[in-house]
Amino acid sequence: MEIMKGALLNVFGGTFFGNLLTAVCFGVLTIQISSYYHAFPNDGRPLKMVVGFLWALEGFQLACVTQSLYWWFVKNYHNPLALARATWEFAIYQISTVCASVTVQTFFAHRVYSLSANLYLGILVEVLVLLQFGFGAATAIRANILLSFELVVKECTWLVVTWLATQAVADIVIATCMCLLLRRRRTGFQKTDSIINRMALYTISTGLVTSILSCIVLVMFARDGFHFSVLTIGVPLGGFYSITMLANLHTRKSLLTRLATPTPLEIVSFSMKKRMRLNAAGSVGSNHRSTMVNVTRETVRDDMDVRPTKPSYLHPSSLFGER
């Protein structure tokens, strides 16, 4: 494949539209983070710092890729030799994608460990995360040294493919472990099981989004190099990771609301208690002989209402050691 054939369409066009999607992701992420800080003020400081780091990382990438487009289209539009070379700002998107993915995957790996209380399982998942981080960092460093689209395709294809493959595998393993662990926590109570099913659905959907995108970029880069579609999806890939993590954090609000909503059995129980109080009050005010009735109240407690001995999935701030 001749890398510079149709370069303006494939490389620069893909980077341009990818940067537009990055700007959209940055806007969505800004709204998510603002809403998160307002909705969950009691979350631990480490988790809040992680969320702020993801926002700063996405903003830094947006600024760097915009600068590289300015360098190509404004400063060197008349210089064909300059158009054939990448800039260090352009290589930043790979570094920011690696940092965002390893941050989000480490967060979910910590959840896997907290749900399973299995150190070996947590280490296994984290090894996959660090493995994709290593290949991704090597790809970004090598691309920053070469600064040539043609040389990157010739020399770094195996690095890019390995990085994206391990990244997708890590996403799939994390989603699978989370679903299996949540399934083990089914209690037989309708309310708890419905919440667990919803949590599993959220986990699958967020994990599949990033893994599918990684696989698409992997296949297209291995086949076409810096193609239009590769850069359109690859440039904002780190932003998609950040958005999925914030979306997962926001699901706690709907889950807690659903948990607080009374079931039909609880409503019937409340109505019976209210009727008993009214009958008791009426019997006190009447002149008829009152009858003493001993009522034994039996309470069925749902497992989700019991404070767990291990960090709870519904409170991810506790996964960082704080309540």
GROMACS .gro file of C-alpha atoms in nm:
model
  323
    1MET     CA    1   0.000   0.000   0.000
    2GLU     CA    2   0.127   0.348  -0.087
    3ILE     CA    3   0.068   0.551   0.226
    4MET     CA    4   0.064   0.896   0.065
    5LYS     CA    5  -0.186   0.802  -0.204
    6GLY     CA    6  -0.494   1.009  -0.125
    7ALA     CA    7  -0.325   1.137   0.192
    8LEU     CA    8  -0.543   1.446   0.219
    9LEU     CA    9  -0.853   1.228   0.228
   10ASN     CA   10  -0.727   0.942   0.444
   11VAL     CA   11  -0.480   1.094   0.690
   12PHE     CA   12  -0.584   1.456   0.720
   13GLY     CA   13  -0.953   1.400   0.652
   14GLY     CA   14  -0.968   1.118   0.906
   15THR     CA   15  -0.778   1.324   1.162
   16PHE     CA   16  -1.007   1.623   1.104
   17PHE     CA   17  -1.329   1.429   1.156
   18GLY     CA   18  -1.173   1.231   1.441
   19ASN     CA   19  -1.086   1.558   1.611
   20LEU     CA   20  -1.444   1.679   1.566
   21LEU     CA   21  -1.564   1.363   1.742
   22THR     CA   22  -1.304   1.428   2.012
   23ALA     CA   23  -1.454   1.775   2.063
   24VAL     CA   24  -1.801   1.619   2.090
   25CYS     CA   25  -1.670   1.363   2.341
   26PHE     CA   26  -1.504   1.642   2.540
   27GLY     CA   27  -1.834   1.831   2.555
   28VAL     CA   28  -2.027   1.521   2.662
   29LEU     CA   29  -1.759   1.438   2.918
   30THR     CA   30  -1.770   1.792   3.058
   31ILE     CA   31  -2.147   1.766   3.111
   32GLN     CA   32  -2.109   1.420   3.266
   33ILE     CA   33  -1.837   1.532   3.505
   34SER     CA   34  -2.023   1.847   3.610
   35SER     CA   35  -2.332   1.637   3.679
   36TYR     CA   36  -2.121   1.377   3.860
   37TYR     CA   37  -1.965   1.627   4.102
   38HIS     CA   38  -2.310   1.768   4.174
   39ALA     CA   39  -2.485   1.432   4.218
   40PHE     CA   40  -2.216   1.249   4.418
   41PRO     CA   41  -2.043   1.500   4.648
   42ASN     CA   42  -1.967   1.229   4.906
   43ASP     CA   43  -1.755   1.013   4.677
   44GLY     CA   44  -1.395   0.966   4.781
   45ARG     CA   45  -1.131   1.216   4.679
   46PRO     CA   46  -0.925   0.960   4.481
   47LEU     CA   47  -1.224   0.881   4.259
   48LYS     CA   48  -1.294   1.251   4.205
   49MET     CA   49  -0.929   1.303   4.111
   50VAL     CA   50  -0.947   1.017   3.859
   51VAL     CA   51  -1.255   1.175   3.700
   52GLY     CA   52  -1.081   1.513   3.682
   53PHE     CA   53  -0.771   1.352   3.532
   54LEU     CA   54  -0.977   1.196   3.251
   55TRP     CA   55  -1.132   1.535   3.173
   56ALA     CA   56  -0.792   1.709   3.164
   57LEU     CA   57  -0.648   1.430   2.948
   58GLU     CA   58  -0.928   1.463   2.692
   59GLY     CA   59  -0.889   1.840   2.680
   60PHE     CA   60  -0.511   1.810   2.635
   61GLN     CA   61  -0.556   1.567   2.345
   62LEU     CA   62  -0.810   1.797   2.178
   63ALA     CA   63  -0.568   2.090   2.200
   64CYS     CA   64  -0.272   1.888   2.066
   65VAL     CA   65  -0.453   1.738   1.766
   66THR     CA   66  -0.600   2.080   1.683
   67GLN     CA   67  -0.247   2.223   1.689
   68SER     CA   68  -0.123   1.950   1.452
   69LEU     CA   69  -0.409   2.026   1.209
   70TYR     CA   70  -0.317   2.395   1.224
   71TRP     CA   71   0.047   2.306   1.151
   72TRP     CA   72  -0.055   2.104   0.844
   73PHE     CA   73  -0.336   2.316   0.700
   74VAL     CA   74  -0.220   2.669   0.785
   75LYS     CA   75   0.155   2.678   0.833
   76ASN     CA   76   0.261   2.413   0.580
   77TYR     CA   77  -0.025   2.381   0.333
   78HIS     CA   78   0.221   2.475   0.055
   79ASN     CA   79   0.494   2.232   0.169
   80PRO     CA   80   0.435   1.874   0.044
   81LEU     CA   81   0.731   1.738   0.241
   82ALA     CA   82   0.584   1.870   0.566
   83LEU     CA   83   0.247   1.714   0.486
   84ALA     CA   84   0.412   1.372   0.463
   85ARG     CA   85   0.535   1.392   0.822
   86ALA     CA   86   0.348   1.359   1.148
   87THR     CA   87   0.399   1.598   1.437
   88TRP     CA   88   0.460   1.516   1.801
   89GLU     CA   89   0.123   1.672   1.882
   90PHE     CA   90  -0.041   1.421   1.649
   91ALA     CA   91   0.126   1.132   1.834
   92ILE     CA   92  -0.024   1.263   2.159
   93TYR     CA   93  -0.363   1.109   2.076
   94GLN     CA   94  -0.209   0.762   2.105
   95ILE     CA   95  -0.058   0.843   2.444
   96SER     CA   96  -0.383   0.994   2.573
   97THR     CA   97  -0.580   0.693   2.446
   98VAL     CA   98  -0.344   0.457   2.628
   99CYS     CA   99  -0.363   0.660   2.951
  100ALA     CA  100  -0.744   0.685   2.937
  101SER     CA  101  -0.792   0.315   2.864
  102VAL     CA  102  -0.553   0.197   3.138
  103THR     CA  103  -0.718   0.432   3.391
  104VAL     CA  104  -1.071   0.314   3.312
  105GLN     CA  105  -0.972  -0.052   3.292
  106THR     CA  106  -0.785  -0.031   3.624
  107PHE     CA  107  -1.098   0.116   3.782
  108PHE     CA  108  -1.307  -0.178   3.661
  109ALA     CA  109  -1.031  -0.426   3.752
  110HIS     CA  110  -1.050  -0.293   4.107
  111ARG     CA  111  -1.424  -0.355   4.099
  112VAL     CA  112  -1.363  -0.712   3.988
  113TYR     CA  113  -1.130  -0.763   4.283
  114SER     CA  114  -1.375  -0.600   4.525
  115LEU     CA  115  -1.665  -0.817   4.408
  116SER     CA  116  -1.467  -1.142   4.405
  117ALA     CA  117  -1.228  -1.082   4.698
  118ASN     CA  118  -0.992  -1.296   4.488
  119LEU     CA  119  -0.644  -1.147   4.471
  120TYR     CA  120  -0.532  -1.374   4.188
  121LEU     CA  121  -0.827  -1.280   3.969
  122GLY     CA  122  -0.761  -0.912   4.029
  123ILE     CA  123  -0.393  -0.956   3.944
  124LEU     CA  124  -0.479  -1.147   3.625
  125VAL     CA  125  -0.708  -0.871   3.503
  126GLU     CA  126  -0.457  -0.601   3.593
  127VAL     CA  127  -0.179  -0.787   3.410
  128LEU     CA  128  -0.389  -0.770   3.092
  129VAL     CA  129  -0.444  -0.399   3.151
  130LEU     CA  130  -0.073  -0.332   3.203
  131LEU     CA  131   0.013  -0.546   2.901
  132GLN     CA  132  -0.201  -0.335   2.670
  133PHE     CA  133  -0.056  -0.023   2.834
  134GLY     CA  134   0.296  -0.144   2.756
  135PHE     CA  135   0.224  -0.214   2.389
  136GLY     CA  136   0.031   0.112   2.355
  137ALA     CA  137   0.308   0.318   2.514
  138ALA     CA  138   0.567   0.148   2.290
  139THR     CA  139   0.356   0.230   1.984
  140ALA     CA  140   0.321   0.595   2.083
  141ILE     CA  141   0.692   0.635   2.160
  142ARG     CA  142   0.798   0.466   1.837
  143ALA     CA  143   0.557   0.677   1.631
  144ASN     CA  144   0.686   0.992   1.800
  145ILE     CA  145   1.043   0.894   1.704
  146LEU     CA  146   0.965   0.809   1.341
  147LEU     CA  147   0.721   1.098   1.275
  148SER     CA  148   0.642   0.949   0.935
  149PHE     CA  149   0.312   0.792   0.832
  150GLU     CA  150   0.483   0.558   0.589
  151LEU     CA  151   0.747   0.437   0.837
  152VAL     CA  152   0.489   0.388   1.113
  153VAL     CA  153   0.283   0.163   0.887
  154LYS     CA  154   0.590  -0.036   0.778
  155GLU     CA  155   0.756  -0.078   1.118
  156CYS     CA  156   0.482  -0.050   1.381
  157THR     CA  157   0.188  -0.244   1.241
  158TRP     CA  158   0.254  -0.542   1.466
  159LEU     CA  159   0.278  -0.313   1.770
  160VAL     CA  160  -0.050  -0.139   1.690
  161VAL     CA  161  -0.230  -0.469   1.624
  162THR     CA  162  -0.097  -0.625   1.947
  163TRP     CA  163  -0.187  -0.316   2.149
  164LEU     CA  164  -0.545  -0.297   2.020
  165ALA     CA  165  -0.591  -0.675   2.051
  166THR     CA  166  -0.483  -0.681   2.418
  167GLN     CA  167  -0.697  -0.374   2.482
  168ALA     CA  168  -1.006  -0.545   2.340
  169VAL     CA  169  -0.928  -0.869   2.527
  170ALA     CA  170  -0.894  -0.676   2.855
  171ASP     CA  171  -1.234  -0.511   2.798
  172ILE     CA  172  -1.401  -0.845   2.725
  173VAL     CA  173  -1.240  -1.019   3.024
  174ILE     CA  174  -1.344  -0.738   3.260
  175ALA     CA  175  -1.704  -0.738   3.134
  176THR     CA  176  -1.725  -1.118   3.156
  177CYS     CA  177  -1.585  -1.130   3.510
  178MET     CA  178  -1.820  -0.855   3.627
  179CYS     CA  179  -2.126  -1.031   3.483
  180LEU     CA  180  -2.033  -1.369   3.634
  181LEU     CA  181  -1.960  -1.216   3.974
  182LEU     CA  182  -2.287  -1.023   3.972
  183ARG     CA  183  -2.476  -1.337   3.875
  184ARG     CA  184  -2.330  -1.514   4.180
  185ARG     CA  185  -2.480  -1.240   4.398
  186ARG     CA  186  -2.837  -1.316   4.295
  187THR     CA  187  -3.048  -1.361   4.608
  188GLY     CA  188  -3.390  -1.475   4.488
  189PHE     CA  189  -3.548  -1.143   4.589
  190GLN     CA  190  -3.713  -0.978   4.291
  191LYS     CA  191  -3.594  -0.626   4.363
  192THR     CA  192  -3.232  -0.724   4.423
  193ASP     CA  193  -3.217  -0.957   4.125
  194SER     CA  194  -3.366  -0.696   3.891
  195ILE     CA  195  -3.101  -0.446   4.001
  196ILE     CA  196  -2.825  -0.703   3.955
  197ASN     CA  197  -2.956  -0.783   3.607
  198ARG     CA  198  -2.957  -0.414   3.520
  199MET     CA  199  -2.602  -0.373   3.651
  200ALA     CA  200  -2.488  -0.666   3.437
  201LEU     CA  201  -2.656  -0.510   3.134
  202TYR     CA  202  -2.478  -0.179   3.193
  203THR     CA  203  -2.146  -0.362   3.231
  204ILE     CA  204  -2.190  -0.557   2.909
  205SER     CA  205  -2.298  -0.252   2.708
  206THR     CA  206  -2.012  -0.028   2.825
  207GLY     CA  207  -1.752  -0.302   2.783
  208LEU     CA  208  -1.874  -0.399   2.437
  209VAL     CA  209  -1.863  -0.043   2.304
  210THR     CA  210  -1.491   0.002   2.365
  211SER     CA  211  -1.394  -0.353   2.268
  212ILE     CA  212  -1.586  -0.336   1.938
  213LEU     CA  213  -1.428   0.000   1.852
  214SER     CA  214  -1.081  -0.136   1.931
  215CYS     CA  215  -1.141  -0.438   1.706
  216ILE     CA  216  -1.263  -0.216   1.421
  217VAL     CA  217  -0.952   0.004   1.440
  218LEU     CA  218  -0.732  -0.307   1.467
  219VAL     CA  219  -0.870  -0.473   1.153
  220MET     CA  220  -0.874  -0.156   0.945
  221PHE     CA  221  -0.521  -0.048   1.042
  222ALA     CA  222  -0.382  -0.395   0.971
  223ARG     CA  223  -0.546  -0.385   0.628
  224ASP     CA  224  -0.527  -0.018   0.520
  225GLY     CA  225  -0.283   0.163   0.750
  226PHE     CA  226  -0.378   0.524   0.828
  227HIS     CA  227  -0.714   0.502   0.657
  228PHE     CA  228  -0.990   0.760   0.692
  229SER     CA  229  -1.202   0.529   0.910
  230VAL     CA  230  -0.906   0.430   1.129
  231LEU     CA  231  -0.833   0.787   1.234
  232THR     CA  232  -1.200   0.887   1.255
  233ILE     CA  233  -1.254   0.617   1.520
  234GLY     CA  234  -0.902   0.595   1.663
  235VAL     CA  235  -0.849   0.961   1.750
  236PRO     CA  236  -1.153   0.987   1.985
  237LEU     CA  237  -1.114   0.631   2.123
  238GLY     CA  238  -0.978   0.753   2.458
  239GLY     CA  239  -1.280   0.980   2.496
  240PHE     CA  240  -1.514   0.684   2.450
  241TYR     CA  241  -1.338   0.507   2.740
  242SER     CA  242  -1.384   0.810   2.966
  243ILE     CA  243  -1.751   0.847   2.871
  244THR     CA  244  -1.826   0.481   2.946
  245MET     CA  245  -1.671   0.512   3.292
  246LEU     CA  246  -1.874   0.826   3.375
  247ALA     CA  247  -2.189   0.665   3.239
  248ASN     CA  248  -2.126   0.367   3.465
  249LEU     CA  249  -2.080   0.595   3.766
  250HIS     CA  250  -2.406   0.776   3.689
  251THR     CA  251  -2.603   0.451   3.683
  252ARG     CA  252  -2.578   0.441   4.063
  253LYS     CA  253  -2.839   0.715   4.089
  254SER     CA  254  -3.104   0.524   3.895
  255LEU     CA  255  -3.015   0.199   4.070
  256LEU     CA  256  -3.043   0.354   4.415
  257THR     CA  257  -3.374   0.514   4.317
  258ARG     CA  258  -3.499   0.178   4.198
  259LEU     CA  259  -3.378   0.019   4.522
  260ALA     CA  260  -3.568   0.277   4.728
  261THR     CA  261  -3.893   0.226   4.533
  262PRO     CA  262  -4.125   0.003   4.740
  263THR     CA  263  -4.236  -0.329   4.596
  264PRO     CA  264  -4.606  -0.434   4.600
  265LEU     CA  265  -4.536  -0.651   4.906
  266GLU     CA  266  -4.393  -0.353   5.093
  267ILE     CA  267  -4.693  -0.138   4.996
  268VAL     CA  268  -4.938  -0.401   5.124
  269SER     CA  269  -4.738  -0.430   5.447
  270PHE     CA  270  -4.748  -0.052   5.494
  271SER     CA  271  -5.126  -0.044   5.435
  272MET     CA  272  -5.183  -0.319   5.693
  273LYS     CA  273  -4.974  -0.134   5.951
  274LYS     CA  274  -5.168   0.187   5.888
  275ARG     CA  275  -5.503   0.006   5.925
  276MET     CA  276  -5.387  -0.154   6.251
  277ARG     CA  277  -5.294   0.189   6.391
  278LEU     CA  278  -5.634   0.332   6.297
  279ASN     CA  279  -5.817   0.037   6.454
  280ALA     CA  280  -5.609   0.070   6.770
  281ALA     CA  281  -5.686   0.443   6.793
  282GLY     CA  282  -6.059   0.379   6.742
  283SER     CA  283  -6.071   0.113   7.012
  284VAL     CA  284  -5.910   0.345   7.267
  285GLY     CA  285  -6.171   0.616   7.211
  286SER     CA  286  -6.474   0.383   7.232
  287ASN     CA  287  -6.663   0.267   7.545
  288HIS     CA  288  -6.667  -0.094   7.434
  289ARG     CA  289  -6.439  -0.345   7.588
  290SER     CA  290  -6.113  -0.351   7.398
  291THR     CA  291  -5.949  -0.672   7.304
  292MET     CA  292  -5.574  -0.708   7.339
  293VAL     CA  293  -5.417  -0.850   7.025
  294ASN     CA  294  -5.055  -0.950   7.023
  295VAL     CA  295  -4.905  -0.890   6.681
  296THR     CA  296  -4.580  -1.054   6.586
  297ARG     CA  297  -4.406  -0.860   6.313
  298GLU     CA  298  -4.181  -1.057   6.085
  299THR     CA  299  -3.940  -0.861   5.868
  300VAL     CA  300  -3.781  -1.001   5.555
  301ARG     CA  301  -3.464  -0.812   5.484
  302ASP     CA  302  -3.328  -0.794   5.133
  303ASP     CA  303  -2.956  -0.864   5.097
  304MET     CA  304  -2.905  -0.529   4.925
  305ASP     CA  305  -3.014  -0.351   5.247
  306VAL     CA  306  -2.749  -0.520   5.456
  307ARG     CA  307  -2.419  -0.337   5.483
  308PRO     CA  308  -2.168  -0.567   5.311
  309THR     CA  309  -1.845  -0.673   5.467
  310LYS     CA  310  -1.672  -0.602   5.138
  311PRO     CA  311  -1.694  -0.281   4.931
  312SER     CA  312  -2.032  -0.250   4.762
  313TYR     CA  313  -2.074  -0.229   4.388
  314LEU     CA  314  -2.328   0.046   4.433
  315HIS     CA  315  -2.067   0.265   4.600
  316PRO     CA  316  -1.758   0.263   4.375
  317SER     CA  317  -1.596   0.533   4.583
  318SER     CA  318  -1.541   0.267   4.846
  319LEU     CA  319  -1.328   0.076   4.601
  320PHE     CA  320  -1.059   0.337   4.653
  321GLY     CA  321  -1.055   0.289   5.027
  322GLU     CA  322  -1.300   0.562   5.127
  323ARG     CA  323  -1.669   0.573   5.208
   0.00000   0.00000   0.00000
